[in-house]
mmCIF file of N, CA and C in Angstrom:
data_model
loop_
_atom_site.group_PDB
_atom_site.id
_atom_site.type_symbol
_atom_site.label_atom_id
_atom_site.label_comp_id
_atom_site.label_asym_id
_atom_site.label_seq_id
_atom_site.Cartn_x
_atom_site.Cartn_y
_atom_site.Cartn_z
ATOM 1 N N MET A 1 5.890 41.618 -10.680
ATOM 2 C CA MET A 1 5.958 40.612 -11.737
ATOM 3 C C MET A 1 4.688 40.732 -12.577
ATOM 4 N N PRO A 2 4.832 40.740 -13.882
ATOM 5 C CA PRO A 2 3.661 40.817 -14.757
ATOM 6 C C PRO A 2 2.738 39.612 -14.548
ATOM 7 N N VAL A 3 1.451 39.833 -14.767
ATOM 8 C CA VAL A 3 0.436 38.796 -14.568
ATOM 9 C C VAL A 3 0.726 37.571 -15.441
ATOM 10 N N GLY A 4 1.162 37.766 -16.662
ATOM 11 C CA GLY A 4 1.441 36.652 -17.576
ATOM 12 C C GLY A 4 2.532 35.742 -17.052
ATOM 13 N N LYS A 5 3.609 36.322 -16.509
ATOM 14 C CA LYS A 5 4.705 35.518 -15.958
ATOM 15 C C LYS A 5 4.255 34.778 -14.692
ATOM 16 N N ALA A 6 3.488 35.450 -13.853
ATOM 17 C CA ALA A 6 2.984 34.819 -12.628
ATOM 18 C C ALA A 6 2.082 33.637 -12.965
ATOM 19 N N PHE A 7 1.233 33.804 -13.971
ATOM 20 C CA PHE A 7 0.342 32.712 -14.386
ATOM 21 C C PHE A 7 1.149 31.544 -14.931
ATOM 22 N N LEU A 8 2.171 31.828 -15.740
ATOM 23 C CA LEU A 8 3.015 30.781 -16.297
ATOM 24 C C LEU A 8 3.735 30.016 -15.190
ATOM 25 N N LEU A 9 4.259 30.728 -14.198
ATOM 26 C CA LEU A 9 4.912 30.063 -13.064
ATOM 27 C C LEU A 9 3.930 29.193 -12.289
ATOM 28 N N LEU A 10 2.713 29.680 -12.099
ATOM 29 C CA LEU A 10 1.693 28.905 -11.397
ATOM 30 C C LEU A 10 1.361 27.630 -12.157
ATOM 31 N N VAL A 11 1.188 27.722 -13.460
ATOM 32 C CA VAL A 11 0.880 26.537 -14.277
ATOM 33 C C VAL A 11 2.021 25.532 -14.207
ATOM 34 N N CYS A 12 3.258 25.989 -14.309
ATOM 35 C CA CYS A 12 4.420 25.091 -14.222
ATOM 36 C C CYS A 12 4.476 24.398 -12.863
ATOM 37 N N ALA A 13 4.230 25.154 -11.802
ATOM 38 C CA ALA A 13 4.260 24.560 -10.457
ATOM 39 C C ALA A 13 3.182 23.498 -10.305
ATOM 40 N N VAL A 14 1.979 23.759 -10.797
ATOM 41 C CA VAL A 14 0.886 22.784 -10.710
ATOM 42 C C VAL A 14 1.237 21.533 -11.489
ATOM 43 N N LEU A 15 1.769 21.672 -12.687
ATOM 44 C CA LEU A 15 2.136 20.500 -13.489
ATOM 45 C C LEU A 15 3.241 19.688 -12.835
ATOM 46 N N MET A 16 4.224 20.371 -12.237
ATOM 47 C CA MET A 16 5.300 19.646 -11.570
ATOM 48 C C MET A 16 4.784 18.903 -10.349
ATOM 49 N N LEU A 17 3.980 19.552 -9.539
ATOM 50 C CA LEU A 17 3.486 18.918 -8.321
ATOM 51 C C LEU A 17 2.513 17.790 -8.612
ATOM 52 N N SER A 18 1.706 17.926 -9.639
ATOM 53 C CA SER A 18 0.726 16.882 -9.924
ATOM 54 C C SER A 18 1.384 15.629 -10.469
ATOM 55 N N GLY A 19 2.600 15.712 -10.964
ATOM 56 C CA GLY A 19 3.325 14.538 -11.437
ATOM 57 C C GLY A 19 4.099 13.862 -10.321
ATOM 58 N N CYS A 20 4.093 14.441 -9.143
ATOM 59 C CA CYS A 20 4.838 13.882 -8.019
ATOM 60 C C CYS A 20 4.119 12.669 -7.449
ATOM 61 N N ALA A 21 4.838 11.967 -6.614
ATOM 62 C CA ALA A 21 4.285 10.774 -5.990
ATOM 63 C C ALA A 21 3.121 11.134 -5.075
ATOM 64 N N THR A 22 2.176 10.200 -4.978
ATOM 65 C CA THR A 22 1.048 10.370 -4.077
ATOM 66 C C THR A 22 0.952 9.153 -3.173
ATOM 67 N N SER A 23 0.553 9.378 -1.939
ATOM 68 C CA SER A 23 0.418 8.282 -0.979
ATOM 69 C C SER A 23 -1.044 8.077 -0.621
ATOM 70 N N SER A 24 -1.395 6.820 -0.362
ATOM 71 C CA SER A 24 -2.748 6.500 0.095
ATOM 72 C C SER A 24 -2.699 5.207 0.896
ATOM 73 N N TRP A 25 -3.706 5.033 1.743
ATOM 74 C CA TRP A 25 -3.813 3.806 2.526
ATOM 75 C C TRP A 25 -4.344 2.699 1.629
ATOM 76 N N GLU A 26 -3.718 1.560 1.684
ATOM 77 C CA GLU A 26 -4.061 0.400 0.857
ATOM 78 C C GLU A 26 -5.253 -0.345 1.472
ATOM 79 N N ASP A 27 -6.177 -0.806 0.617
ATOM 80 C CA ASP A 27 -7.250 -1.676 1.105
ATOM 81 C C ASP A 27 -6.656 -3.051 1.374
ATOM 82 N N ILE A 28 -6.969 -3.613 2.536
ATOM 83 C CA ILE A 28 -6.430 -4.917 2.930
ATOM 84 C C ILE A 28 -7.589 -5.886 3.050
ATOM 85 N N GLY A 29 -7.592 -6.891 2.206
ATOM 86 C CA GLY A 29 -8.671 -7.868 2.229
ATOM 87 C C GLY A 29 -8.338 -9.118 3.019
ATOM 88 N N GLY A 30 -7.053 -9.465 3.065
ATOM 89 C CA GLY A 30 -6.655 -10.688 3.742
ATOM 90 C C GLY A 30 -5.237 -10.606 4.268
ATOM 91 N N ALA A 31 -4.950 -11.440 5.259
ATOM 92 C CA ALA A 31 -3.618 -11.506 5.856
ATOM 93 C C ALA A 31 -3.361 -12.940 6.310
ATOM 94 N N THR A 32 -2.096 -13.315 6.321
ATOM 95 C CA THR A 32 -1.695 -14.634 6.810
ATOM 96 C C THR A 32 -1.229 -14.494 8.250
ATOM 97 N N LEU A 33 -1.670 -15.410 9.106
ATOM 98 C CA LEU A 33 -1.313 -15.398 10.523
ATOM 99 C C LEU A 33 -0.277 -16.472 10.803
ATOM 100 N N SER A 34 0.814 -16.096 11.459
ATOM 101 C CA SER A 34 1.872 -17.050 11.795
ATOM 102 C C SER A 34 1.358 -18.080 12.801
ATOM 103 N N ALA A 35 2.080 -19.190 12.920
ATOM 104 C CA ALA A 35 1.677 -20.284 13.814
ATOM 105 C C ALA A 35 1.591 -19.826 15.272
ATOM 106 N N ASP A 36 2.457 -18.883 15.681
ATOM 107 C CA ASP A 36 2.410 -18.409 17.070
ATOM 108 C C ASP A 36 1.398 -17.273 17.270
ATOM 109 N N GLU A 37 0.675 -16.909 16.208
ATOM 110 C CA GLU A 37 -0.365 -15.869 16.223
ATOM 111 C C GLU A 37 0.145 -14.493 16.626
ATOM 112 N N ARG A 38 1.436 -14.213 16.396
ATOM 113 C CA ARG A 38 2.005 -12.909 16.754
ATOM 114 C C ARG A 38 2.393 -12.078 15.535
ATOM 115 N N THR A 39 2.324 -12.676 14.314
ATOM 116 C CA THR A 39 2.711 -11.944 13.111
ATOM 117 C C THR A 39 1.642 -12.082 12.041
ATOM 118 N N LEU A 40 1.189 -10.943 11.533
ATOM 119 C CA LEU A 40 0.279 -10.904 10.394
ATOM 120 C C LEU A 40 1.095 -10.476 9.176
ATOM 121 N N THR A 41 0.902 -11.158 8.041
ATOM 122 C CA THR A 41 1.604 -10.805 6.812
ATOM 123 C C THR A 41 0.578 -10.517 5.727
ATOM 124 N N VAL A 42 0.676 -9.331 5.132
ATOM 125 C CA VAL A 42 -0.189 -8.933 4.025
ATOM 126 C C VAL A 42 0.676 -8.909 2.774
ATOM 127 N N ASP A 43 0.247 -9.622 1.730
ATOM 128 C CA ASP A 43 0.977 -9.630 0.466
ATOM 129 C C ASP A 43 0.361 -8.617 -0.483
ATOM 130 N N LEU A 44 1.149 -7.610 -0.848
ATOM 131 C CA LEU A 44 0.724 -6.624 -1.826
ATOM 132 C C LEU A 44 1.319 -6.986 -3.179
ATOM 133 N N LEU A 45 0.660 -6.603 -4.256
ATOM 134 C CA LEU A 45 1.199 -6.785 -5.596
ATOM 135 C C LEU A 45 1.527 -5.415 -6.161
ATOM 136 N N PHE A 46 2.798 -5.229 -6.530
ATOM 137 C CA PHE A 46 3.257 -3.974 -7.101
ATOM 138 C C PHE A 46 3.594 -4.190 -8.563
ATOM 139 N N GLY A 47 3.437 -3.153 -9.371
ATOM 140 C CA GLY A 47 3.749 -3.214 -10.792
ATOM 141 C C GLY A 47 4.979 -2.391 -11.109
ATOM 142 N N ALA A 48 5.470 -2.562 -12.339
ATOM 143 C CA ALA A 48 6.619 -1.787 -12.814
ATOM 144 C C ALA A 48 6.429 -1.502 -14.295
ATOM 145 N N PRO A 49 6.911 -0.358 -14.763
ATOM 146 C CA PRO A 49 6.835 -0.091 -16.201
ATOM 147 C C PRO A 49 7.715 -1.084 -16.955
ATOM 148 N N GLU A 50 7.327 -1.417 -18.151
ATOM 149 C CA GLU A 50 8.095 -2.370 -18.953
ATOM 150 C C GLU A 50 9.525 -1.872 -19.142
ATOM 151 N N GLY A 51 10.472 -2.778 -18.943
ATOM 152 C CA GLY A 51 11.880 -2.446 -19.125
ATOM 153 C C GLY A 51 12.514 -1.728 -17.950
ATOM 154 N N SER A 52 11.787 -1.566 -16.858
ATOM 155 C CA SER A 52 12.330 -0.862 -15.701
ATOM 156 C C SER A 52 12.344 -1.794 -14.490
ATOM 157 N N PRO A 53 13.453 -1.831 -13.765
ATOM 158 C CA PRO A 53 13.496 -2.657 -12.555
ATOM 159 C C PRO A 53 12.826 -1.969 -11.362
ATOM 160 N N LYS A 54 12.512 -0.671 -11.493
ATOM 161 C CA LYS A 54 11.939 0.095 -10.392
ATOM 162 C C LYS A 54 10.434 -0.160 -10.290
ATOM 163 N N LEU A 55 9.984 -0.558 -9.111
ATOM 164 C CA LEU A 55 8.561 -0.768 -8.887
ATOM 165 C C LEU A 55 7.848 0.577 -8.803
ATOM 166 N N CYS A 56 6.571 0.558 -9.166
ATOM 167 C CA CYS A 56 5.788 1.791 -9.181
ATOM 168 C C CYS A 56 5.254 2.175 -7.808
ATOM 169 N N GLU A 57 5.295 1.292 -6.863
ATOM 170 C CA GLU A 57 4.791 1.586 -5.523
ATOM 171 C C GLU A 57 5.856 1.230 -4.495
ATOM 172 N N ARG A 58 5.709 1.839 -3.322
ATOM 173 C CA ARG A 58 6.554 1.459 -2.193
ATOM 174 C C ARG A 58 5.799 1.755 -0.910
ATOM 175 N N VAL A 59 6.053 0.950 0.096
ATOM 176 C CA VAL A 59 5.415 1.133 1.404
ATOM 177 C C VAL A 59 6.145 2.254 2.129
ATOM 178 N N THR A 60 5.391 3.260 2.556
ATOM 179 C CA THR A 60 5.991 4.384 3.273
ATOM 180 C C THR A 60 5.589 4.418 4.743
ATOM 181 N N GLY A 61 4.654 3.552 5.130
ATOM 182 C CA GLY A 61 4.248 3.525 6.528
ATOM 183 C C GLY A 61 3.264 2.403 6.797
ATOM 184 N N THR A 62 3.195 2.004 8.052
ATOM 185 C CA THR A 62 2.213 1.003 8.482
ATOM 186 C C THR A 62 1.579 1.489 9.779
ATOM 187 N N GLU A 63 0.436 0.898 10.083
ATOM 188 C CA GLU A 63 -0.272 1.232 11.312
ATOM 189 C C GLU A 63 -0.790 -0.057 11.918
ATOM 190 N N VAL A 64 -0.630 -0.226 13.201
ATOM 191 C CA VAL A 64 -1.250 -1.333 13.925
ATOM 192 C C VAL A 64 -1.708 -0.782 15.271
ATOM 193 N N ASP A 65 -2.994 -0.977 15.558
ATOM 194 C CA ASP A 65 -3.587 -0.477 16.798
ATOM 195 C C ASP A 65 -4.332 -1.635 17.441
ATOM 196 N N GLU A 66 -3.851 -2.088 18.578
ATOM 197 C CA GLU A 66 -4.418 -3.268 19.245
ATOM 198 C C GLU A 66 -5.288 -2.885 20.438
ATOM 199 N N SER A 67 -6.400 -3.590 20.555
ATOM 200 C CA SER A 67 -7.231 -3.503 21.762
ATOM 201 C C SER A 67 -7.528 -4.935 22.200
ATOM 202 N N SER A 68 -8.319 -5.077 23.247
ATOM 203 C CA SER A 68 -8.625 -6.426 23.745
ATOM 204 C C SER A 68 -9.534 -7.201 22.796
ATOM 205 N N SER A 69 -10.273 -6.506 21.922
ATOM 206 C CA SER A 69 -11.218 -7.200 21.043
ATOM 207 C C SER A 69 -10.851 -7.157 19.562
ATOM 208 N N GLN A 70 -9.968 -6.225 19.163
ATOM 209 C CA GLN A 70 -9.649 -6.125 17.739
ATOM 210 C C GLN A 70 -8.248 -5.572 17.506
ATOM 211 N N VAL A 71 -7.788 -5.766 16.268
ATOM 212 C CA VAL A 71 -6.511 -5.223 15.807
ATOM 213 C C VAL A 71 -6.794 -4.483 14.504
ATOM 214 N N VAL A 72 -6.472 -3.193 14.457
ATOM 215 C CA VAL A 72 -6.660 -2.391 13.254
ATOM 216 C C VAL A 72 -5.298 -2.262 12.571
ATOM 217 N N ILE A 73 -5.245 -2.617 11.272
ATOM 218 C CA ILE A 73 -3.989 -2.525 10.543
ATOM 219 C C ILE A 73 -4.154 -1.649 9.301
ATOM 220 N N GLY A 74 -3.051 -1.040 8.885
ATOM 221 C CA GLY A 74 -3.056 -0.215 7.686
ATOM 222 C C GLY A 74 -1.684 -0.170 7.051
ATOM 223 N N ILE A 75 -1.669 0.021 5.732
ATOM 224 C CA ILE A 75 -0.422 0.119 4.976
ATOM 225 C C ILE A 75 -0.511 1.362 4.095
ATOM 226 N N LEU A 76 0.425 2.277 4.281
ATOM 227 C CA LEU A 76 0.486 3.485 3.473
ATOM 228 C C LEU A 76 1.426 3.218 2.293
ATOM 229 N N VAL A 77 0.899 3.396 1.069
ATOM 230 C CA VAL A 77 1.650 3.098 -0.148
ATOM 231 C C VAL A 77 1.778 4.362 -0.982
ATOM 232 N N GLU A 78 2.985 4.599 -1.462
ATOM 233 C CA GLU A 78 3.246 5.728 -2.347
ATOM 234 C C GLU A 78 3.364 5.212 -3.772
ATOM 235 N N GLU A 79 2.635 5.837 -4.681
ATOM 236 C CA GLU A 79 2.720 5.502 -6.101
ATOM 237 C C GLU A 79 3.566 6.571 -6.769
ATOM 238 N N ASP A 80 4.631 6.123 -7.440
ATOM 239 C CA ASP A 80 5.498 7.134 -8.036
ATOM 240 C C ASP A 80 5.981 6.784 -9.444
ATOM 241 N N CYS A 81 5.171 6.080 -10.205
ATOM 242 C CA CYS A 81 5.511 5.832 -11.607
ATOM 243 C C CYS A 81 5.241 7.093 -12.416
ATOM 244 N N PRO A 82 6.007 7.285 -13.470
ATOM 245 C CA PRO A 82 5.774 8.478 -14.287
ATOM 246 C C PRO A 82 4.416 8.425 -14.963
ATOM 247 N N ARG A 83 3.826 9.582 -15.161
ATOM 248 C CA ARG A 83 2.527 9.696 -15.824
ATOM 249 C C ARG A 83 2.724 10.484 -17.120
ATOM 250 N N GLN A 84 1.905 10.179 -18.124
ATOM 251 C CA GLN A 84 1.970 10.922 -19.369
ATOM 252 C C GLN A 84 1.526 12.364 -19.135
ATOM 253 N N TRP A 85 0.434 12.528 -18.408
ATOM 254 C CA TRP A 85 -0.088 13.829 -18.018
ATOM 255 C C TRP A 85 -0.505 13.717 -16.570
ATOM 256 N N PRO A 86 -0.590 14.800 -15.843
ATOM 257 C CA PRO A 86 -0.912 14.730 -14.414
ATOM 258 C C PRO A 86 -2.221 14.018 -14.098
ATOM 259 N N TRP A 87 -3.180 14.015 -14.992
ATOM 260 C CA TRP A 87 -4.488 13.427 -14.671
ATOM 261 C C TRP A 87 -4.601 11.977 -15.119
ATOM 262 N N GLU A 88 -3.588 11.448 -15.794
ATOM 263 C CA GLU A 88 -3.642 10.060 -16.244
ATOM 264 C C GLU A 88 -3.118 9.117 -15.169
ATOM 265 N N GLU A 89 -3.511 7.874 -15.285
ATOM 266 C CA GLU A 89 -3.019 6.838 -14.386
ATOM 267 C C GLU A 89 -1.576 6.496 -14.750
ATOM 268 N N PRO A 90 -0.782 5.933 -13.823
ATOM 269 C CA PRO A 90 0.580 5.524 -14.157
ATOM 270 C C PRO A 90 0.563 4.514 -15.309
ATOM 271 N N VAL A 91 1.633 4.513 -16.076
ATOM 272 C CA VAL A 91 1.730 3.629 -17.239
ATOM 273 C C VAL A 91 2.276 2.274 -16.803
ATOM 274 N N PHE A 92 1.464 1.233 -16.955
ATOM 275 C CA PHE A 92 1.899 -0.133 -16.718
ATOM 276 C C PHE A 92 1.798 -0.852 -18.046
ATOM 277 N N SER A 93 2.922 -1.166 -18.660
ATOM 278 C CA SER A 93 2.828 -1.832 -19.944
ATOM 279 C C SER A 93 3.036 -3.336 -19.817
ATOM 280 N N ASN A 94 3.359 -3.805 -18.632
ATOM 281 C CA ASN A 94 3.376 -5.256 -18.433
ATOM 282 C C ASN A 94 2.332 -5.592 -17.372
ATOM 283 N N LEU A 95 1.826 -6.781 -17.410
ATOM 284 C CA LEU A 95 0.765 -7.168 -16.480
ATOM 285 C C LEU A 95 1.302 -8.066 -15.370
ATOM 286 N N VAL A 96 2.569 -7.923 -15.061
ATOM 287 C CA VAL A 96 3.206 -8.731 -14.029
ATOM 288 C C VAL A 96 3.066 -8.018 -12.692
ATOM 289 N N GLY A 97 2.679 -8.772 -11.681
ATOM 290 C CA GLY A 97 2.621 -8.230 -10.330
ATOM 291 C C GLY A 97 3.775 -8.788 -9.521
ATOM 292 N N TYR A 98 4.444 -7.936 -8.775
ATOM 293 C CA TYR A 98 5.562 -8.359 -7.949
ATOM 294 C C TYR A 98 5.122 -8.372 -6.497
ATOM 295 N N ARG A 99 5.241 -9.541 -5.858
ATOM 296 C CA ARG A 99 4.797 -9.737 -4.480
ATOM 297 C C ARG A 99 5.662 -8.925 -3.526
ATOM 298 N N HIS A 100 4.997 -8.220 -2.624
ATOM 299 C CA HIS A 100 5.699 -7.446 -1.600
ATOM 300 C C HIS A 100 5.029 -7.725 -0.248
ATOM 301 N N PRO A 101 5.633 -8.591 0.567
ATOM 302 C CA PRO A 101 5.027 -8.892 1.875
ATOM 303 C C PRO A 101 5.256 -7.765 2.883
ATOM 304 N N VAL A 102 4.205 -7.449 3.638
ATOM 305 C CA VAL A 102 4.283 -6.457 4.712
ATOM 306 C C VAL A 102 3.894 -7.162 6.000
ATOM 307 N N LYS A 103 4.792 -7.125 6.991
ATOM 308 C CA LYS A 103 4.572 -7.850 8.248
ATOM 309 C C LYS A 103 4.200 -6.898 9.380
ATOM 310 N N PHE A 104 3.267 -7.367 10.197
ATOM 311 C CA PHE A 104 2.844 -6.653 11.408
ATOM 312 C C PHE A 104 3.133 -7.561 12.591
ATOM 313 N N THR A 105 3.931 -7.110 13.537
ATOM 314 C CA THR A 105 4.215 -7.877 14.747
ATOM 315 C C THR A 105 3.285 -7.387 15.847
ATOM 316 N N LEU A 106 2.502 -8.299 16.395
ATOM 317 C CA LEU A 106 1.530 -7.957 17.433
ATOM 318 C C LEU A 106 2.177 -8.004 18.813
ATOM 319 N N LYS A 107 1.660 -7.207 19.735
ATOM 320 C CA LYS A 107 2.173 -7.182 21.104
ATOM 321 C C LYS A 107 1.870 -8.490 21.835
ATOM 322 N N ARG A 108 0.725 -9.087 21.484
ATOM 323 C CA ARG A 108 0.355 -10.396 22.053
ATOM 324 C C ARG A 108 -0.345 -11.195 20.962
ATOM 325 N N SER A 109 -0.550 -12.470 21.186
ATOM 326 C CA SER A 109 -1.152 -13.314 20.148
ATOM 327 C C SER A 109 -2.549 -12.809 19.782
ATOM 328 N N LEU A 110 -2.938 -13.089 18.558
ATOM 329 C CA LEU A 110 -4.232 -12.625 18.067
ATOM 330 C C LEU A 110 -5.375 -13.186 18.916
ATOM 331 N N ALA A 111 -5.308 -14.473 19.267
ATOM 332 C CA ALA A 111 -6.228 -15.112 20.219
ATOM 333 C C ALA A 111 -7.701 -14.768 19.990
ATOM 334 N N GLY A 112 -8.155 -14.871 18.746
ATOM 335 C CA GLY A 112 -9.568 -14.679 18.456
ATOM 336 C C GLY A 112 -10.007 -13.237 18.242
ATOM 337 N N ARG A 113 -9.087 -12.289 18.367
ATOM 338 C CA ARG A 113 -9.455 -10.895 18.115
ATOM 339 C C ARG A 113 -9.736 -10.694 16.623
ATOM 340 N N THR A 114 -10.570 -9.739 16.317
ATOM 341 C CA THR A 114 -10.924 -9.414 14.940
ATOM 342 C C THR A 114 -9.884 -8.464 14.366
ATOM 343 N N VAL A 115 -9.490 -8.700 13.104
ATOM 344 C CA VAL A 115 -8.556 -7.798 12.426
ATOM 345 C C VAL A 115 -9.369 -6.917 11.484
ATOM 346 N N ILE A 116 -9.148 -5.600 11.579
ATOM 347 C CA ILE A 116 -9.918 -4.604 10.846
ATOM 348 C C ILE A 116 -8.990 -3.804 9.923
ATOM 349 N N ASN A 117 -9.492 -3.498 8.725
ATOM 350 C CA ASN A 117 -8.792 -2.669 7.753
ATOM 351 C C ASN A 117 -9.001 -1.200 8.128
ATOM 352 N N ASN A 118 -7.922 -0.415 8.233
ATOM 353 C CA ASN A 118 -8.075 0.977 8.660
ATOM 354 C C ASN A 118 -8.731 1.872 7.607
ATOM 355 N N THR A 119 -8.815 1.445 6.340
ATOM 356 C CA THR A 119 -9.389 2.314 5.313
ATOM 357 C C THR A 119 -10.904 2.362 5.348
ATOM 358 N N ASP A 120 -11.530 1.229 5.650
ATOM 359 C CA ASP A 120 -12.999 1.192 5.586
ATOM 360 C C ASP A 120 -13.667 0.529 6.783
ATOM 361 N N GLY A 121 -12.872 0.094 7.769
ATOM 362 C CA GLY A 121 -13.442 -0.522 8.958
ATOM 363 C C GLY A 121 -13.958 -1.937 8.739
ATOM 364 N N GLN A 122 -13.656 -2.517 7.566
ATOM 365 C CA GLN A 122 -14.114 -3.870 7.265
ATOM 366 C C GLN A 122 -13.170 -4.910 7.875
ATOM 367 N N ARG A 123 -13.724 -6.058 8.120
ATOM 368 C CA ARG A 123 -12.962 -7.166 8.683
ATOM 369 C C ARG A 123 -11.980 -7.704 7.642
ATOM 370 N N VAL A 124 -10.758 -7.997 8.067
ATOM 371 C CA VAL A 124 -9.731 -8.583 7.213
ATOM 372 C C VAL A 124 -9.805 -10.103 7.374
ATOM 373 N N ARG A 125 -9.856 -10.804 6.252
ATOM 374 C CA ARG A 125 -9.891 -12.274 6.300
ATOM 375 C C ARG A 125 -8.507 -12.784 6.714
ATOM 376 N N ILE A 126 -8.483 -13.707 7.676
ATOM 377 C CA ILE A 126 -7.234 -14.243 8.204
ATOM 378 C C ILE A 126 -7.052 -15.683 7.731
ATOM 379 N N TYR A 127 -5.867 -15.941 7.173
ATOM 380 C CA TYR A 127 -5.514 -17.273 6.680
ATOM 381 C C TYR A 127 -4.373 -17.821 7.550
ATOM 382 N N PRO A 128 -4.443 -19.107 7.903
ATOM 383 C CA PRO A 128 -3.346 -19.677 8.688
ATOM 384 C C PRO A 128 -2.093 -19.833 7.818
ATOM 385 N N GLU A 129 -0.941 -19.684 8.446
ATOM 386 C CA GLU A 129 0.319 -19.882 7.742
ATOM 387 C C GLU A 129 0.433 -21.335 7.300
ATOM 388 N N GLU A 130 0.902 -21.536 6.065
ATOM 389 C CA GLU A 130 1.043 -22.897 5.553
ATOM 390 C C GLU A 130 2.207 -23.577 6.254
ATOM 391 N N SER A 131 2.008 -24.855 6.558
ATOM 392 C CA SER A 131 3.047 -25.638 7.200
ATOM 393 C C SER A 131 4.198 -25.870 6.232
ATOM 394 N N LYS A 132 5.429 -25.757 6.719
ATOM 395 C CA LYS A 132 6.605 -25.935 5.871
ATOM 396 C C LYS A 132 7.117 -27.369 5.901
ATOM 397 N N SER A 133 6.434 -28.264 6.577
ATOM 398 C CA SER A 133 6.904 -29.653 6.720
ATOM 399 C C SER A 133 6.231 -30.578 5.707
ATOM 400 N N ARG A 134 6.109 -30.151 4.481
ATOM 401 C CA ARG A 134 5.494 -30.995 3.461
ATOM 402 C C ARG A 134 6.515 -31.753 2.707
#
């Protein structure tokens, strides 16, 4: 194959792959703890391009690792909104965030254990679940 054709194929492949979805672990700053202390809920905000019902992100995986002193949690999110060019950020033309709750079921109650974010090892702030009897 001539060098020119090989280079053109390489450039096309790079452009196609760089426009594909990418996954990364989400930073988790806070979580809500259920009354029985067995479920942690993290609310993520996802965006969508204007005029499209399809969200730009989706959860592709979660991680929960429990020990006697701490619980490490993580959420893997894939971003797959179209980009103008491979190096640009996804296009969000509306500033609306759509709530997406992610639940973690613990093997036993939290009982004072520390919850840690798997991305940076920082402590996750825990909020009690709001009472529904108002």
